[in-house]
Coordinates of C-alpha atoms and ligand atoms in Angstrom, one line a residue:
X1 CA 75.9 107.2 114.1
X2 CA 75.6 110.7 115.3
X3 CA 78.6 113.2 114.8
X4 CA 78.8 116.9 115.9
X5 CA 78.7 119.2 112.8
X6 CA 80.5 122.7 112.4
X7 CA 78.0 124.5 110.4
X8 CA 75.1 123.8 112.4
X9 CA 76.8 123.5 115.8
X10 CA 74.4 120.2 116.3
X11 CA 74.7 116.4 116.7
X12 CA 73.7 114.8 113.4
X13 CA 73.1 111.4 112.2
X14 CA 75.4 110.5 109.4
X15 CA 73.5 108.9 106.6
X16 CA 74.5 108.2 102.7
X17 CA 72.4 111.5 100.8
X18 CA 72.3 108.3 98.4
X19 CA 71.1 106.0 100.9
X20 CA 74.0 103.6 99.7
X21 CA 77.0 104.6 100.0
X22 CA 79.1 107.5 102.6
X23 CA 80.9 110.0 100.1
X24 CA 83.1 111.9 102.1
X25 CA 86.1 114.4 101.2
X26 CA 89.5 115.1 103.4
X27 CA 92.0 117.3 103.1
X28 CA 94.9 115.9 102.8
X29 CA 98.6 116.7 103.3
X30 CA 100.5 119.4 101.9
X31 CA 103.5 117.2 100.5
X32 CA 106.9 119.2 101.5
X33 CA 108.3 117.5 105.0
X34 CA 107.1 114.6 106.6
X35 CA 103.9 114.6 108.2
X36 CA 103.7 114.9 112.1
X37 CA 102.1 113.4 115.1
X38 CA 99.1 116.9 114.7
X39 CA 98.8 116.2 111.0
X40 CA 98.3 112.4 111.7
X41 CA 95.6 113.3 114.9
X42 CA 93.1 114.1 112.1
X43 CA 93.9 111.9 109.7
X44 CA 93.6 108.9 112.3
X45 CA 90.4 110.2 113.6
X46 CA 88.9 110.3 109.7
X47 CA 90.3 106.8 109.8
X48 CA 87.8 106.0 112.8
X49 CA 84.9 107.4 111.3
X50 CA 85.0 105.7 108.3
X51 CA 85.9 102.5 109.7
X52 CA 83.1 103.0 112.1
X53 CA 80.7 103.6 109.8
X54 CA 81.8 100.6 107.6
X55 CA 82.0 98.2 110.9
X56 CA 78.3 99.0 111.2
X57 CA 77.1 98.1 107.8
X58 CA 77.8 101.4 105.8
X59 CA 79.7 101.1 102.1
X60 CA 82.3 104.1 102.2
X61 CA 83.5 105.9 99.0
X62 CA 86.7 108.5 100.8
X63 CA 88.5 110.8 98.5
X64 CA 91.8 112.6 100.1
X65 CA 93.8 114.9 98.3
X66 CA 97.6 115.7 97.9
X67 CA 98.3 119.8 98.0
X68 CA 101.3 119.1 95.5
X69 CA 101.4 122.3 94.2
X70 CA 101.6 125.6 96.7
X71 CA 103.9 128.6 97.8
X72 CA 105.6 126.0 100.2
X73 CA 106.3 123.3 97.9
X74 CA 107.6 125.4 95.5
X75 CA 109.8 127.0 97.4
X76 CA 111.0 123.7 99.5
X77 CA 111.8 121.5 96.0
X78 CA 113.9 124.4 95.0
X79 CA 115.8 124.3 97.9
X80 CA 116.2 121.2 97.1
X81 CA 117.1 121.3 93.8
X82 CA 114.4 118.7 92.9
X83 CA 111.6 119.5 90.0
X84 CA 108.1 120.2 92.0
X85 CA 107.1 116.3 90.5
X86 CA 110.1 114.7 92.3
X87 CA 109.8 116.6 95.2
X88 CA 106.6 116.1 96.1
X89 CA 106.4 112.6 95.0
X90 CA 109.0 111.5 97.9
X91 CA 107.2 113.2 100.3
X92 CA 104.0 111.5 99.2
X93 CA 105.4 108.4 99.8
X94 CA 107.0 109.2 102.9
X95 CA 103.5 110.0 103.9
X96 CA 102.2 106.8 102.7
X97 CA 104.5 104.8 104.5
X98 CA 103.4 106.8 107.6
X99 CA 100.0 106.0 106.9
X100 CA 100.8 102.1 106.6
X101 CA 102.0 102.2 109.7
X102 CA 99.2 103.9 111.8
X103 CA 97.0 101.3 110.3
X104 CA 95.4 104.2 108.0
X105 CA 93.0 102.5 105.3
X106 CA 93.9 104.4 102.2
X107 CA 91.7 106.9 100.3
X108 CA 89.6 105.3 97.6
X109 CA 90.7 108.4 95.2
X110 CA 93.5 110.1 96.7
X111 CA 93.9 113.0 93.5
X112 CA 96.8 115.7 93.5
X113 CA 96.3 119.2 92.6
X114 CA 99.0 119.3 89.8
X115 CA 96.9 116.6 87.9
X116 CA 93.8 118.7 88.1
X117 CA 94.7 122.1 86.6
X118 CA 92.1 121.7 83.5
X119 CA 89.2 121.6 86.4
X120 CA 90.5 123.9 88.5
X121 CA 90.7 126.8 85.6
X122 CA 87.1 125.7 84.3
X123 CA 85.7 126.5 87.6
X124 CA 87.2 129.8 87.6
X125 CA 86.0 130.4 84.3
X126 CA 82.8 129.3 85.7
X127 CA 82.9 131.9 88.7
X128 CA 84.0 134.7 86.6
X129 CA 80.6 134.3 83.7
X130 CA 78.4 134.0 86.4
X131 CA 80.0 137.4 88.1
X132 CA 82.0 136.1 91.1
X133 CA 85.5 136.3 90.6
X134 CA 87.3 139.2 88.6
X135 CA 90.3 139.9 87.0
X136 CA 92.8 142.7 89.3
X137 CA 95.7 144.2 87.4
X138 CA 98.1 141.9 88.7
X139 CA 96.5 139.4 86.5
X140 CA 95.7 137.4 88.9
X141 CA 91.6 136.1 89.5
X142 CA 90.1 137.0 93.0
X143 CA 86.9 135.6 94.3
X144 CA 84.3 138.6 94.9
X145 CA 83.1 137.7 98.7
X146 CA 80.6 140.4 98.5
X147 CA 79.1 138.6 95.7
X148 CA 78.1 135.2 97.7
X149 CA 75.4 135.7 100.8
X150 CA 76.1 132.6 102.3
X151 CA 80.1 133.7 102.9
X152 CA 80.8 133.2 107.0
X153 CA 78.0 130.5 107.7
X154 CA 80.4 128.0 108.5
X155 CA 83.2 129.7 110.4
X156 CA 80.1 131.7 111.8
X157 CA 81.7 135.0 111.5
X158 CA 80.3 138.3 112.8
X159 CA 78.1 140.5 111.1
X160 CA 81.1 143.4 112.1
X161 CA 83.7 141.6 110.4
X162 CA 81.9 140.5 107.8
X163 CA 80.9 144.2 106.7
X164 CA 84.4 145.2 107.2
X165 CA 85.6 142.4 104.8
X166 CA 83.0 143.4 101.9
X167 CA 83.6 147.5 102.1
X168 CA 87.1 147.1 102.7
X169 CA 87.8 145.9 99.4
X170 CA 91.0 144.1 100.3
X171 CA 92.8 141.5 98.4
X172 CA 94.5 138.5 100.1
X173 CA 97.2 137.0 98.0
X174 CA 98.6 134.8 99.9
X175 CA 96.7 131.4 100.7
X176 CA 96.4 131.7 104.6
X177 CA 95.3 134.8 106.6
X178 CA 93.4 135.3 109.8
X179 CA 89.7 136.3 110.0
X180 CA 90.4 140.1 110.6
X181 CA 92.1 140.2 107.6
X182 CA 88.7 139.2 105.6
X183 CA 89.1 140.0 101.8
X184 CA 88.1 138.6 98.3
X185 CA 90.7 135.5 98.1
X186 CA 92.7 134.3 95.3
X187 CA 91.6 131.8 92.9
X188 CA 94.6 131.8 90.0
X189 CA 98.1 133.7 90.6
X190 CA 99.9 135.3 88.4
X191 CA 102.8 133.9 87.1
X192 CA 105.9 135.6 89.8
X193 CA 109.6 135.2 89.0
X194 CA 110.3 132.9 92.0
X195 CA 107.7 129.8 90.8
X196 CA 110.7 129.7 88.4
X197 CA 109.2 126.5 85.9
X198 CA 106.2 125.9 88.0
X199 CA 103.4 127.8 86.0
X200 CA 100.7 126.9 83.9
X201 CA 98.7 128.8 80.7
X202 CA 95.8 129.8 81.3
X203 CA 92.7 132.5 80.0
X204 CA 93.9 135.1 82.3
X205 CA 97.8 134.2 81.2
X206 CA 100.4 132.1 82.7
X207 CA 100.3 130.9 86.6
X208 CA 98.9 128.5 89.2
X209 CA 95.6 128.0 91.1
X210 CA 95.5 129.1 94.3
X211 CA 95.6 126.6 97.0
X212 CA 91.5 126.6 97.7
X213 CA 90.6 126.2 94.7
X214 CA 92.0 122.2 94.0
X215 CA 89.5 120.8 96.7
X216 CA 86.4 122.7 95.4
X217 CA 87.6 121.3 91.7
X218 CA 88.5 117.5 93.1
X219 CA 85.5 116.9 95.1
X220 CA 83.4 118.1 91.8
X221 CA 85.2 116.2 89.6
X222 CA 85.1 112.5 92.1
X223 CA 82.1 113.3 94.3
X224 CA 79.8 115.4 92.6
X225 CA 78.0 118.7 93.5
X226 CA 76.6 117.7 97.1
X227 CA 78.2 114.8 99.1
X228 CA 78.1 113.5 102.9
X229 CA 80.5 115.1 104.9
X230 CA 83.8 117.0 104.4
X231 CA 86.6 117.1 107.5
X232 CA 90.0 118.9 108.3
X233 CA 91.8 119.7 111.1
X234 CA 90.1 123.2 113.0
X235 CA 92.4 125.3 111.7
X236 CA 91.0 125.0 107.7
X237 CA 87.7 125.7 109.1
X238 CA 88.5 129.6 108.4
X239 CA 89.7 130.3 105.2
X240 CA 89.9 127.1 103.7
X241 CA 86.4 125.5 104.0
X242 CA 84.7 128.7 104.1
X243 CA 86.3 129.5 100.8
X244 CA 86.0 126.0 99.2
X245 CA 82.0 126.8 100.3
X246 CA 82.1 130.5 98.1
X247 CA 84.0 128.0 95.0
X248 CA 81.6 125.2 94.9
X249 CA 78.3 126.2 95.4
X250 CA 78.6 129.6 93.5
X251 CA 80.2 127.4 90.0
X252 CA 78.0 124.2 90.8
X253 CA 74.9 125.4 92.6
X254 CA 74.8 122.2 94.9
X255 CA 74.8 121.5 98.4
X256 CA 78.1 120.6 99.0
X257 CA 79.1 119.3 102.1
X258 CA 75.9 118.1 104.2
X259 CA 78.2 117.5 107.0
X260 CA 81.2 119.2 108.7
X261 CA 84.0 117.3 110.9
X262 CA 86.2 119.3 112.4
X263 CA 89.3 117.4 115.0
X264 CA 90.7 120.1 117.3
X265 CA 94.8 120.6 117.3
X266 CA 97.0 118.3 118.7
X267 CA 99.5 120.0 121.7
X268 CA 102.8 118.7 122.6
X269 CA 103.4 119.6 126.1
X270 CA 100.6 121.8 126.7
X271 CA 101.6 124.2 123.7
X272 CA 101.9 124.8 119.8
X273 CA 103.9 122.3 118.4
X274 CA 106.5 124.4 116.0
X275 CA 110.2 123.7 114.9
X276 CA 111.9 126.2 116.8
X277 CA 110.6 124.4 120.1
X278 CA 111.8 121.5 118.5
X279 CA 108.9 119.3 120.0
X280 CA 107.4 118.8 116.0
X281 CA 107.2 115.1 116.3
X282 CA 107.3 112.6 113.1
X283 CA 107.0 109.2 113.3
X284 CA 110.5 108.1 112.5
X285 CA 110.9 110.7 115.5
X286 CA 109.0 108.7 117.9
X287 CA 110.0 105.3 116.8
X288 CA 113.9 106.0 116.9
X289 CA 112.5 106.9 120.7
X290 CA 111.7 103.0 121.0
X291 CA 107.8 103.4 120.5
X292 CA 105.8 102.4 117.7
X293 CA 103.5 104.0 115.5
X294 CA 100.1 102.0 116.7
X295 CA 101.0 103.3 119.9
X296 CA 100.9 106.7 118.5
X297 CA 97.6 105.5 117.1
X298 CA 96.5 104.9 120.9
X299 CA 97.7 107.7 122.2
X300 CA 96.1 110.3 119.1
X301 CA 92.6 108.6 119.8
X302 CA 92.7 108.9 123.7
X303 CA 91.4 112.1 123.4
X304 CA 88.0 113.3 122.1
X305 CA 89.0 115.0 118.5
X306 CA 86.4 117.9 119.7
X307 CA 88.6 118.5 122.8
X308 CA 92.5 119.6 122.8
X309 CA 94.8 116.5 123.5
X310 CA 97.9 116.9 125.0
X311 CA 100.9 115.1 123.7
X312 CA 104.0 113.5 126.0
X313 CA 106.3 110.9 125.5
X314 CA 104.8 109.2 129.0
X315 CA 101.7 109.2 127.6
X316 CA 103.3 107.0 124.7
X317 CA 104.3 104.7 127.8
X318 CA 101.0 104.1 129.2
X319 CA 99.7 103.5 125.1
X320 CA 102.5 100.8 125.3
X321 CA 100.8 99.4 129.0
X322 CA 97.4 99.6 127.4
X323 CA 97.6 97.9 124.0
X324 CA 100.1 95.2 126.1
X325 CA 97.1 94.9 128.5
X326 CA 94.5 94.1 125.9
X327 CA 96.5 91.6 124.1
X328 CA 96.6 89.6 127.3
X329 CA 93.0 89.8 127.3
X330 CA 92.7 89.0 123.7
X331 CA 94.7 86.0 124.7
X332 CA 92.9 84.5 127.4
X333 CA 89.7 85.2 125.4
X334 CA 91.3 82.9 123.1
X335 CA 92.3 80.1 125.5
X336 CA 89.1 79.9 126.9
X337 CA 86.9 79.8 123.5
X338 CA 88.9 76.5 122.0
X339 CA 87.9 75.4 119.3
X340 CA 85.3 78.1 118.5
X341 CA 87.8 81.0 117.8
X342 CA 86.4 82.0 114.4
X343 CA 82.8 83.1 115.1
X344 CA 81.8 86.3 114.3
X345 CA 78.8 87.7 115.8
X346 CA 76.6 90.4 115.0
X347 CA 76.3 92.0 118.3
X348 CA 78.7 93.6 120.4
X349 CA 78.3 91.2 123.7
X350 CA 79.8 92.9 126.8
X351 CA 81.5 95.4 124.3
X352 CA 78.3 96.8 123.6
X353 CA 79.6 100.1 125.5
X354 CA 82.4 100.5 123.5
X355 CA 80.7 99.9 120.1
X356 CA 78.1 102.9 121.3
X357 CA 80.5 105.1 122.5
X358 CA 81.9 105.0 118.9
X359 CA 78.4 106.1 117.3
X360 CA 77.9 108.8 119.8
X361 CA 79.8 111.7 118.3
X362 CA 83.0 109.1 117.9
X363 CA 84.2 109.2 121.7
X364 CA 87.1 107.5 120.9
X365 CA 88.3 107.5 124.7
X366 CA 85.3 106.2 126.4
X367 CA 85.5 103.5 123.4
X368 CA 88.9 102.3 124.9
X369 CA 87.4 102.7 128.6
X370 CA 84.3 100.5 126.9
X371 CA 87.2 97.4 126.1
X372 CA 88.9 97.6 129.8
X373 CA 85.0 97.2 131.0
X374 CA 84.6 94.5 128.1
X375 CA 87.5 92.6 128.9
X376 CA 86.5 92.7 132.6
X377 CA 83.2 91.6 132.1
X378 CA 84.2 88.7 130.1
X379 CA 86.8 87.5 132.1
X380 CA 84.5 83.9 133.0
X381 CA 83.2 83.2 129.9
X382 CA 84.2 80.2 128.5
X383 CA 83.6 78.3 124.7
X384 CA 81.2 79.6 122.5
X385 CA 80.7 82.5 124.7
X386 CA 84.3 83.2 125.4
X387 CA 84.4 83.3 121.2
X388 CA 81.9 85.5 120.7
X389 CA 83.3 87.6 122.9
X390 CA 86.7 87.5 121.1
X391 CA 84.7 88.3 117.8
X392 CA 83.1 91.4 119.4
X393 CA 86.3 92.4 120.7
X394 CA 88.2 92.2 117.2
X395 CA 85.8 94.1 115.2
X396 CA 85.7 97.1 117.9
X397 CA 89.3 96.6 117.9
X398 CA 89.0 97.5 113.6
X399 CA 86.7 100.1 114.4
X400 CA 89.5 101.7 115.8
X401 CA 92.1 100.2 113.5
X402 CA 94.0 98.9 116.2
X403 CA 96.6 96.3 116.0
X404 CA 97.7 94.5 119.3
X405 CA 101.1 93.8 119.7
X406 CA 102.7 91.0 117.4
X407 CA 104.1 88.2 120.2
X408 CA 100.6 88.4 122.2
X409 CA 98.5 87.8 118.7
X410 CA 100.4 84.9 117.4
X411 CA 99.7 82.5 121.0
X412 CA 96.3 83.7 120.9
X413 CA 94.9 81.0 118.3
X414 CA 95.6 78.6 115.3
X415 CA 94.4 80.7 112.7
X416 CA 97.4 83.2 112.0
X417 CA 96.5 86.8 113.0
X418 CA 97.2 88.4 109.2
X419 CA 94.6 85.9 108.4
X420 CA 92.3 86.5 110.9
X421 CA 93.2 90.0 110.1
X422 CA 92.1 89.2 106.2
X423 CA 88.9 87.6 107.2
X424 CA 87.4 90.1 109.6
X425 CA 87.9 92.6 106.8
X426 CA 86.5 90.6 104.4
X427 CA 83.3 90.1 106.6
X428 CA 83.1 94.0 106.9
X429 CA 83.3 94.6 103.4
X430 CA 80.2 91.3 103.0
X431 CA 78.7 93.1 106.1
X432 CA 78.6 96.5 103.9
X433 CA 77.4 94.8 100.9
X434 CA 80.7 95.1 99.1
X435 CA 81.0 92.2 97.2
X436 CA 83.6 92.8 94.9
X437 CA 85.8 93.5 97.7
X438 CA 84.8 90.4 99.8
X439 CA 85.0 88.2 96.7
X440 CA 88.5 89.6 96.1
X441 CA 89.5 89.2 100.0
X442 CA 87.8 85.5 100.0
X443 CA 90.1 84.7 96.6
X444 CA 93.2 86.3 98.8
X445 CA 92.5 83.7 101.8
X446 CA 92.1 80.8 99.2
X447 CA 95.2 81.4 98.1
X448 CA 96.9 81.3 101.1
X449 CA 95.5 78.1 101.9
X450 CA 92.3 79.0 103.9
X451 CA 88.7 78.8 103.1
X452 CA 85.5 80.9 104.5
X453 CA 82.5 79.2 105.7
X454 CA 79.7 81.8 105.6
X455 CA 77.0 81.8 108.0
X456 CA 74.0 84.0 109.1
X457 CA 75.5 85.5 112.0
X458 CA 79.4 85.0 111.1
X459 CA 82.0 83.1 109.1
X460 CA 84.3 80.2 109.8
X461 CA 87.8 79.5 108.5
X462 CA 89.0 76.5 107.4
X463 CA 92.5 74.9 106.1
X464 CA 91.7 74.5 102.5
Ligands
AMP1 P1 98.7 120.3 106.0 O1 99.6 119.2 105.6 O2 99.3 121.4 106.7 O3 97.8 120.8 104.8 O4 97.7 119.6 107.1 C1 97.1 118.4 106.9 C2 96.0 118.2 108.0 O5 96.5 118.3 109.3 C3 94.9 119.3 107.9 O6 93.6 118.7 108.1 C4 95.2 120.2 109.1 O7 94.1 120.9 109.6 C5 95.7 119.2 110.1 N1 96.6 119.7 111.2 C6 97.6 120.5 111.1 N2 98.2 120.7 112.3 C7 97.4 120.0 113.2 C8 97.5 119.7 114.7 N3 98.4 120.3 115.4 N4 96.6 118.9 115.2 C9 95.6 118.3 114.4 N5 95.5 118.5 113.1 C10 96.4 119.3 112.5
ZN2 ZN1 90.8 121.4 101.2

């Protein structure tokens, strides 16, 4: 598949550096409140890429972190009155169940920074032998951007403000700051009278990493010096990623990231979602509202993620119209193949549009438009064909980890949909040449009473 990437500003086609398997790095959440509906727009479109990529054959290995540890969530769990572990690990698995219900697949690895802090100072040690980070009298450890050629490539900053940044000589403390406020950023903090117990020891005395230093030390420790592709929302492009760039490749002397996937920001009513407009949607938000979350799902991949998506509640309504209108398609798909419900083919029959919308810089929207068009052009087939259709239709429908609604799935054949559900995934995982998982996912079926049939092309199921 192709995909646009930030640091070269081209189309690229994703492939494995390993030529097995797609190693790829998120940034995850920063565990204080509940994620909402902007957080989930990038984490859902991750969830397309790498479901894409594994729907056409490609074995995925998808590391996401947990920012447990950072100025917010220190001050937030003492607010609450909660020790830093406790706090953080209920919003965890608040985030979690979120994720369940979006249909996310989770992380392979999914490490938190708290865990980490062994790696995180052997990097700094790293940087500071091999003369890019320094001590300042605070005690704290900066990272020298003067010393690194390469700092700006990926945010592509200007020549002016990169000058600036190196003879100004500034400092930035604090994790987040804009690009005219280009300094040398921090790596460890010194130990400060309101982290209260949340400190650490360390060469350079007691304190705590800063917060770009966990991802540069994670993706080192599960993915290696040089890996696939790395992805955030737009707004880490400039510090974070730029910064995580400086870290990694001055202490490891990789490549890094080969790829860069950027999603654009979520708007809610054609502006900035914040509190104090109080249009900061959550999912327990939306569904006390009467919608559910894979309609969120809908709505957060109606838009290209390179292009600003505005959020409503009526555009909730029409995901609700939409996901109803494909379930009746599903349906009558069903009805008309009979018997032959279970076939899976290898091709994407009249969904062919859909299924090359997806590898074409993951245009999520014209992949919806692609199943209306599907769905259309299927509408006489019958039997074998009407099947194969059906088949076409459920993996695109994975691709894009959508769920139709519950009451239209269970009239649409014998086989229960969680089973159906089961053996699709299985035949991904046998498609990607992950036979562990399909082994494990064919035990699953057999103990719930069905057994797989596996041919060339596709797979039956069968009462056991
Ligand atoms: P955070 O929990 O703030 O660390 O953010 C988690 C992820 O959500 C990061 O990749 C952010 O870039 C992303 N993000 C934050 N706000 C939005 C938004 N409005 N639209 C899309 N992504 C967002
Ligand atoms: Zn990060």
């Amino acid at each position: 598949m192709r995909l646009f990437d930030t640091l070269t500003r081209t189309e690229r086609e994703l492939r494995p550096i390993d030529g097995s398997t797609f190693r790829f790095y998120c940034c995850g959440p920063t565990v204080y409140g509940p994620a909402h509906i902007g957080n989930f727009r990038t984490f859902v479109l991750q969830d397309v890429l790498r479901r894409t990529l594994e729907t056409g054959g490609t074995r995925t290995m998808h590391v996401r972190n947990i920012t447990d540890v950072d100025d917010k969530t220190i001050r937030d769990s003492q607010k609450a009155g909660q020790s830093l572990t406790d706090f953080t690990r209920g919003w965890t698995e608040k985030f979690h169940t979120d994720c369940k219900k979006l249909g996310l697949l989770p992380p392979h690895v999914e490490p938190g920074a708290v865990d980490h802090i062994p790696q995180q100072i052997a990097m700094i040690e790293e940087l500071v032998k091999k003369g890019h980070a320094y001590l300042s009298d605070d005690g704290s450890v900066y990272f020298n951007i003067a010393s690194f050629p390469g700092y700006g490539a990926l945010s592509h900053l200007e020549h002016r403000e990169l000058e600036l940044g190196k003879t100004q000589n500034t400092r930035a403390s604090s994790d987040e700051y804009d690009k005219e406020n280009l300094s040398d950023f921090v790596l460890w903090k010194a130990r400060r009278p309101e982290d209260g117990v949340n400190f650490w020891p360390s060469p350079w005395g007691d304190g705590r990493p800063g917060w770009h230093l966990e991802c540069s030390a994670m993706i080192k420790e599960y993915l290696g010096d040089s890996f696939d592709l790395h992805s955030g929302g737009v707004d880490l492009v400039f510090p974070h990623h730029e910064n995580e760039i400086a870290q990694s490749t001055c202490s490891c002397g990789g490549k890094f990231a080969a790829h860069w996937f950027h999603i654009t920001h979520l708007l809610v009513d054609g502006g900035k979602m914040s509190k104090s407009l109080g249009n900061l949607y959550t999912i327990d938000d939306l569904e006390k509202r009467g919608f559910t979350a894979m309609e969120v799902r809908y709505v957060l991949i109606g838009g290209h993620y390179r292009k600003q998506l505005n959020f409503t509640l009526d555009s909730l309504s029409a995901a609700h119209e939409a996901l109803a209108k494909i379930a009746k398609g599903a349906r009558s798909l069903a009805a008309r193949a009979g018997d032959e419900t279970t076939l899976t083919s290898v091709d994407f029959g009249p969904f062919q549009s859909a299924w090359d919308s997806l590898n074409d810089d993951l245009n999520t929207p014209a992949a919806l438009g692609g199943i209306f068009t599907g769905l259309k052009a299927s509408a006489d087939l019958q039997g074998k064909d009407a099947a194969a259709a059906l088949a076409a239709l459920n993996r695109i429908l994975r691709a894009l980890g959508l769920i139709l609604p519950e009451s239209s799935e269970k009239e649409s054949t014998d086989v229960p949909a969680d089973i159906r559900q089961l053996a699709e995934t299985r035949w991904q995982a046998r498609s990607a040449k992950n036979w562990t998982e399909s082994d494990r996912l064919r035990d699953e079926l057999a103990k719930l009473g069905w057994q797989v049939k596996d041919g060339k092309d596709g797979y039956a199921l069968e009462k056991a």
